[in-house]
Amino acid sequence: MALVRRSRPSCDFRPSWTRVGAIPAHEIIYRYIPGILNFSRPRSSGRLEIDLESLFAQAPLLRAGTLEPGLYNRCLNELLSALYKLQFPIPQLRIMEPLMEKARRLYPGDWENLLCTFACYGDLLDSDCLNASPELCDDLSDYILHKLTKIATQAPLSVSLSFVDLLEEDQFQNGMAILVDQVRQRHRDWAKLRASQGQILLRLSNQPSKRIMRYKSL
């Protein structure tokens, strides 16, 4: 399935309706991504029109110019394609993990690219965009927590801290505990983190995180 945008500038957030063919069943949309209905028109001949410009206007990292519009198109396309394959809602659905793993395999060892994909999906699943179900949001965060040991070992400190800072508050503490445990073994990074009291410029925001600076173990 492809999302074909109208010929408007990517920075223009006026309505730009895009027809989507392989759209999930209504009960799947309502169960997992009901927010997309706020940016869509009624079905016509089995197709749904989505106002991508208005939808993406709700994404903070796109508005800030941190991430590219093409990444949002690609991630939304992947998510809708995965949901389209469902015939009915499934308890404890886990589709974000394979989507993230697919992105990781495209660029092995490129943690910065995976960070951008994680941030993009996080924007899309937010209540202001797709208003995704808790299991989709938890599945996305669980994937990062599962990979965080490897991320903290291999990625630059500014990148690994960015992953943790994007986690929801209830998972942030777990993420920081995993990261700190690994960074302690990288003496130079650990010394830098302690000396700065967590005031490390994060890769995406280019600013330190107040949550990280307040973390009790730094």
Short mmCIF file of C-alpha atoms in Angstrom, two decimals:
data_model
loop_
_atom_site.label_atom_id
_atom_site.label_comp_id
_atom_site.label_asym_id
_atom_site.label_seq_id
_atom_site.Cartn_x
_atom_site.Cartn_y
_atom_site.Cartn_z
CA MET A 1 0.00 0.00 0.00
CA ALA A 2 1.29 3.46 -0.79
CA LEU A 3 0.28 6.85 0.50
CA VAL A 4 0.38 9.30 -2.40
CA ARG A 5 0.51 12.91 -1.33
CA ARG A 6 -0.91 15.82 -3.28
CA SER A 7 1.58 18.33 -4.66
CA ARG A 8 1.73 20.65 -1.68
CA PRO A 9 4.90 21.77 0.07
CA SER A 10 5.74 19.47 2.98
CA CYS A 11 5.71 22.41 5.39
CA ASP A 12 2.19 23.46 4.38
CA PHE A 13 -0.32 22.06 6.87
CA ARG A 14 -3.50 23.06 5.05
CA PRO A 15 -5.86 20.17 4.25
CA SER A 16 -4.45 17.81 1.61
CA TRP A 17 -6.67 14.77 1.15
CA THR A 18 -4.96 11.51 0.24
CA ARG A 19 -6.82 8.35 -0.73
CA VAL A 20 -5.78 5.16 1.01
CA GLY A 21 -6.83 1.84 -0.51
CA ALA A 22 -5.71 -0.89 1.92
CA ILE A 23 -7.38 0.63 4.96
CA PRO A 24 -8.05 -1.59 8.01
CA ALA A 25 -11.60 -2.63 8.87
CA HIS A 26 -13.57 -0.08 10.87
CA GLU A 27 -13.58 -2.19 14.03
CA ILE A 28 -9.78 -2.49 13.80
CA ILE A 29 -9.43 1.27 13.39
CA TYR A 30 -11.82 1.96 16.26
CA ARG A 31 -10.00 -0.51 18.52
CA TYR A 32 -6.39 0.45 17.81
CA ILE A 33 -6.12 3.88 16.11
CA PRO A 34 -9.47 5.69 16.54
CA GLY A 35 -7.82 9.10 16.25
CA ILE A 36 -7.33 8.66 12.51
CA LEU A 37 -11.10 9.07 12.07
CA ASN A 38 -10.69 12.71 13.11
CA PHE A 39 -8.60 13.23 9.97
CA SER A 40 -10.59 11.18 7.46
CA ARG A 41 -13.61 11.45 5.21
CA PRO A 42 -16.26 8.73 4.82
CA ARG A 43 -15.39 5.74 2.66
CA SER A 44 -16.13 6.00 -1.03
CA SER A 45 -15.90 2.90 -3.24
CA GLY A 46 -14.03 1.05 -0.51
CA ARG A 47 -11.38 3.75 -0.07
CA LEU A 48 -10.74 6.22 2.69
CA GLU A 49 -9.42 9.74 2.35
CA ILE A 50 -7.04 10.95 5.05
CA ASP A 51 -6.02 14.55 5.58
CA LEU A 52 -2.32 13.84 6.01
CA GLU A 53 -1.39 17.48 6.39
CA SER A 54 -3.73 17.99 9.34
CA LEU A 55 -2.74 14.64 10.85
CA PHE A 56 0.98 15.33 10.60
CA ALA A 57 0.47 18.87 11.89
CA GLN A 58 -0.17 17.27 15.28
CA ALA A 59 3.31 15.70 15.31
CA PRO A 60 5.65 17.92 17.38
CA LEU A 61 8.92 16.60 15.93
CA LEU A 62 7.70 17.19 12.38
CA ARG A 63 6.50 20.69 13.21
CA ALA A 64 9.90 21.43 14.74
CA GLY A 65 11.69 20.20 11.62
CA THR A 66 13.45 17.47 13.62
CA LEU A 67 12.09 14.62 11.51
CA GLU A 68 11.28 14.47 7.80
CA PRO A 69 7.72 14.21 6.38
CA GLY A 70 8.78 11.18 4.36
CA LEU A 71 9.49 9.25 7.55
CA TYR A 72 5.96 9.91 8.82
CA ASN A 73 4.52 8.78 5.49
CA ARG A 74 6.57 5.60 5.64
CA CYS A 75 5.75 4.77 9.26
CA LEU A 76 2.03 5.44 8.81
CA ASN A 77 2.07 3.29 5.69
CA GLU A 78 3.74 0.41 7.57
CA LEU A 79 1.35 0.68 10.51
CA LEU A 80 -1.80 0.73 8.36
CA SER A 81 -0.51 -2.19 6.30
CA ALA A 82 0.08 -4.24 9.46
CA LEU A 83 -3.37 -3.44 10.83
CA TYR A 84 -4.98 -4.16 7.46
CA LYS A 85 -3.90 -7.80 7.78
CA LEU A 86 -5.97 -8.26 10.94
CA GLN A 87 -9.40 -9.83 10.49
CA PHE A 88 -10.54 -9.00 14.02
CA PRO A 89 -9.10 -7.36 17.18
CA ILE A 90 -6.55 -9.47 19.07
CA PRO A 91 -5.96 -9.14 22.84
CA GLN A 92 -2.44 -7.95 23.66
CA LEU A 93 -1.70 -7.27 20.00
CA ARG A 94 2.02 -6.90 19.27
CA ILE A 95 2.69 -5.31 15.90
CA MET A 96 5.00 -2.44 16.85
CA GLU A 97 7.86 -4.79 17.71
CA PRO A 98 8.04 -6.33 14.21
CA LEU A 99 7.69 -2.88 12.63
CA MET A 100 10.61 -1.56 14.68
CA GLU A 101 12.62 -4.70 14.03
CA LYS A 102 12.05 -4.27 10.30
CA ALA A 103 13.43 -0.73 10.54
CA ARG A 104 16.44 -1.97 12.53
CA ARG A 105 17.28 -4.64 9.95
CA LEU A 106 17.25 -2.08 7.15
CA TYR A 107 20.15 -0.22 8.77
CA PRO A 108 22.00 -2.65 11.09
CA GLY A 109 23.87 -0.85 13.84
CA ASP A 110 22.47 2.56 12.86
CA TRP A 111 20.91 3.43 16.21
CA GLU A 112 20.32 7.04 15.21
CA ASN A 113 18.08 5.90 12.37
CA LEU A 114 16.18 3.61 14.75
CA LEU A 115 15.83 6.51 17.19
CA CYS A 116 14.16 8.61 14.49
CA THR A 117 11.80 5.74 13.64
CA PHE A 118 10.94 5.25 17.32
CA ALA A 119 10.28 8.98 17.75
CA CYS A 120 8.12 9.05 14.61
CA TYR A 121 5.96 6.13 15.73
CA GLY A 122 5.70 7.74 19.15
CA ASP A 123 4.37 10.93 17.56
CA LEU A 124 1.89 9.01 15.42
CA LEU A 125 0.55 6.90 18.30
CA ASP A 126 0.06 9.95 20.52
CA SER A 127 -3.43 10.98 21.57
CA ASP A 128 -3.28 14.08 19.35
CA CYS A 129 -2.70 11.95 16.23
CA LEU A 130 -3.90 8.35 16.02
CA ASN A 131 -4.82 8.09 19.72
CA ALA A 132 -3.50 4.53 19.66
CA SER A 133 -4.62 1.85 22.08
CA PRO A 134 -2.49 1.19 25.20
CA GLU A 135 -1.22 -2.14 23.86
CA LEU A 136 0.27 -0.48 20.76
CA CYS A 137 1.96 2.19 22.87
CA ASP A 138 3.23 -0.36 25.39
CA ASP A 139 4.46 -2.64 22.62
CA LEU A 140 6.52 0.20 21.15
CA SER A 141 8.09 1.08 24.50
CA ASP A 142 8.67 -2.58 25.41
CA TYR A 143 10.68 -3.04 22.24
CA ILE A 144 13.02 -0.21 23.22
CA LEU A 145 13.38 -1.49 26.78
CA HIS A 146 14.26 -4.90 25.36
CA LYS A 147 16.90 -3.40 23.05
CA LEU A 148 18.20 -0.79 25.49
CA THR A 149 21.10 -2.86 26.82
CA LYS A 150 22.51 -3.18 23.31
CA ILE A 151 21.70 0.45 22.50
CA ALA A 152 23.47 1.71 25.62
CA THR A 153 26.49 -0.44 24.78
CA GLN A 154 26.82 0.52 21.12
CA ALA A 155 25.21 3.93 20.56
CA PRO A 156 26.64 7.36 21.44
CA LEU A 157 25.49 8.63 24.83
CA SER A 158 23.38 11.40 23.29
CA VAL A 159 21.49 8.81 21.24
CA SER A 160 20.91 6.24 24.00
CA LEU A 161 19.72 8.97 26.38
CA SER A 162 17.33 10.18 23.68
CA PHE A 163 15.74 6.74 23.49
CA VAL A 164 15.10 6.76 27.24
CA ASP A 165 13.82 10.33 27.27
CA LEU A 166 11.12 9.42 24.74
CA LEU A 167 9.69 6.71 27.02
CA GLU A 168 6.48 7.31 28.95
CA GLU A 169 6.95 8.27 32.59
CA ASP A 170 6.03 4.84 33.97
CA GLN A 171 8.74 3.23 31.80
CA PHE A 172 11.29 6.02 32.02
CA GLN A 173 12.61 4.85 35.40
CA ASN A 174 13.15 1.32 34.11
CA GLY A 175 14.85 2.67 31.02
CA MET A 176 17.22 4.87 33.01
CA ALA A 177 18.09 1.99 35.33
CA ILE A 178 19.04 -0.19 32.35
CA LEU A 179 21.00 2.60 30.70
CA VAL A 180 22.90 3.63 33.84
CA ASP A 181 23.85 0.01 34.52
CA GLN A 182 25.41 -0.23 31.06
CA VAL A 183 26.99 3.22 30.94
CA ARG A 184 28.80 2.54 34.22
CA GLN A 185 30.85 0.01 32.26
CA ARG A 186 31.87 2.70 29.77
CA HIS A 187 34.06 4.71 32.08
CA ARG A 188 34.48 7.78 29.88
CA ASP A 189 30.73 8.10 29.22
CA TRP A 190 29.91 7.43 32.86
CA ALA A 191 32.34 10.12 33.99
CA LYS A 192 30.82 12.54 31.48
CA LEU A 193 27.28 11.73 32.60
CA ARG A 194 28.10 12.12 36.30
CA ALA A 195 30.17 15.29 35.85
CA SER A 196 27.40 16.95 33.84
CA GLN A 197 24.70 15.71 36.25
CA GLY A 198 22.77 14.51 33.25
CA GLN A 199 23.04 17.75 31.27
CA ILE A 200 23.86 15.98 28.01
CA LEU A 201 22.55 17.44 24.76
CA LEU A 202 20.15 14.87 23.34
CA ARG A 203 20.42 13.86 19.70
CA LEU A 204 16.92 14.87 18.62
CA SER A 205 16.24 17.97 20.69
CA ASN A 206 19.83 19.23 21.00
CA GLN A 207 18.89 20.11 24.59
CA PRO A 208 19.35 18.36 27.93
CA SER A 209 16.39 16.56 29.47
CA LYS A 210 15.00 17.77 32.79
CA ARG A 211 13.81 14.25 33.58
CA ILE A 212 17.30 12.86 33.09
CA MET A 213 18.88 15.63 35.17
CA ARG A 214 16.47 14.82 38.01
CA TYR A 215 17.20 11.10 37.90
CA LYS A 216 18.23 10.06 41.39
CA SER A 217 21.22 7.87 40.47
CA LEU A 218 23.22 10.59 38.69
#
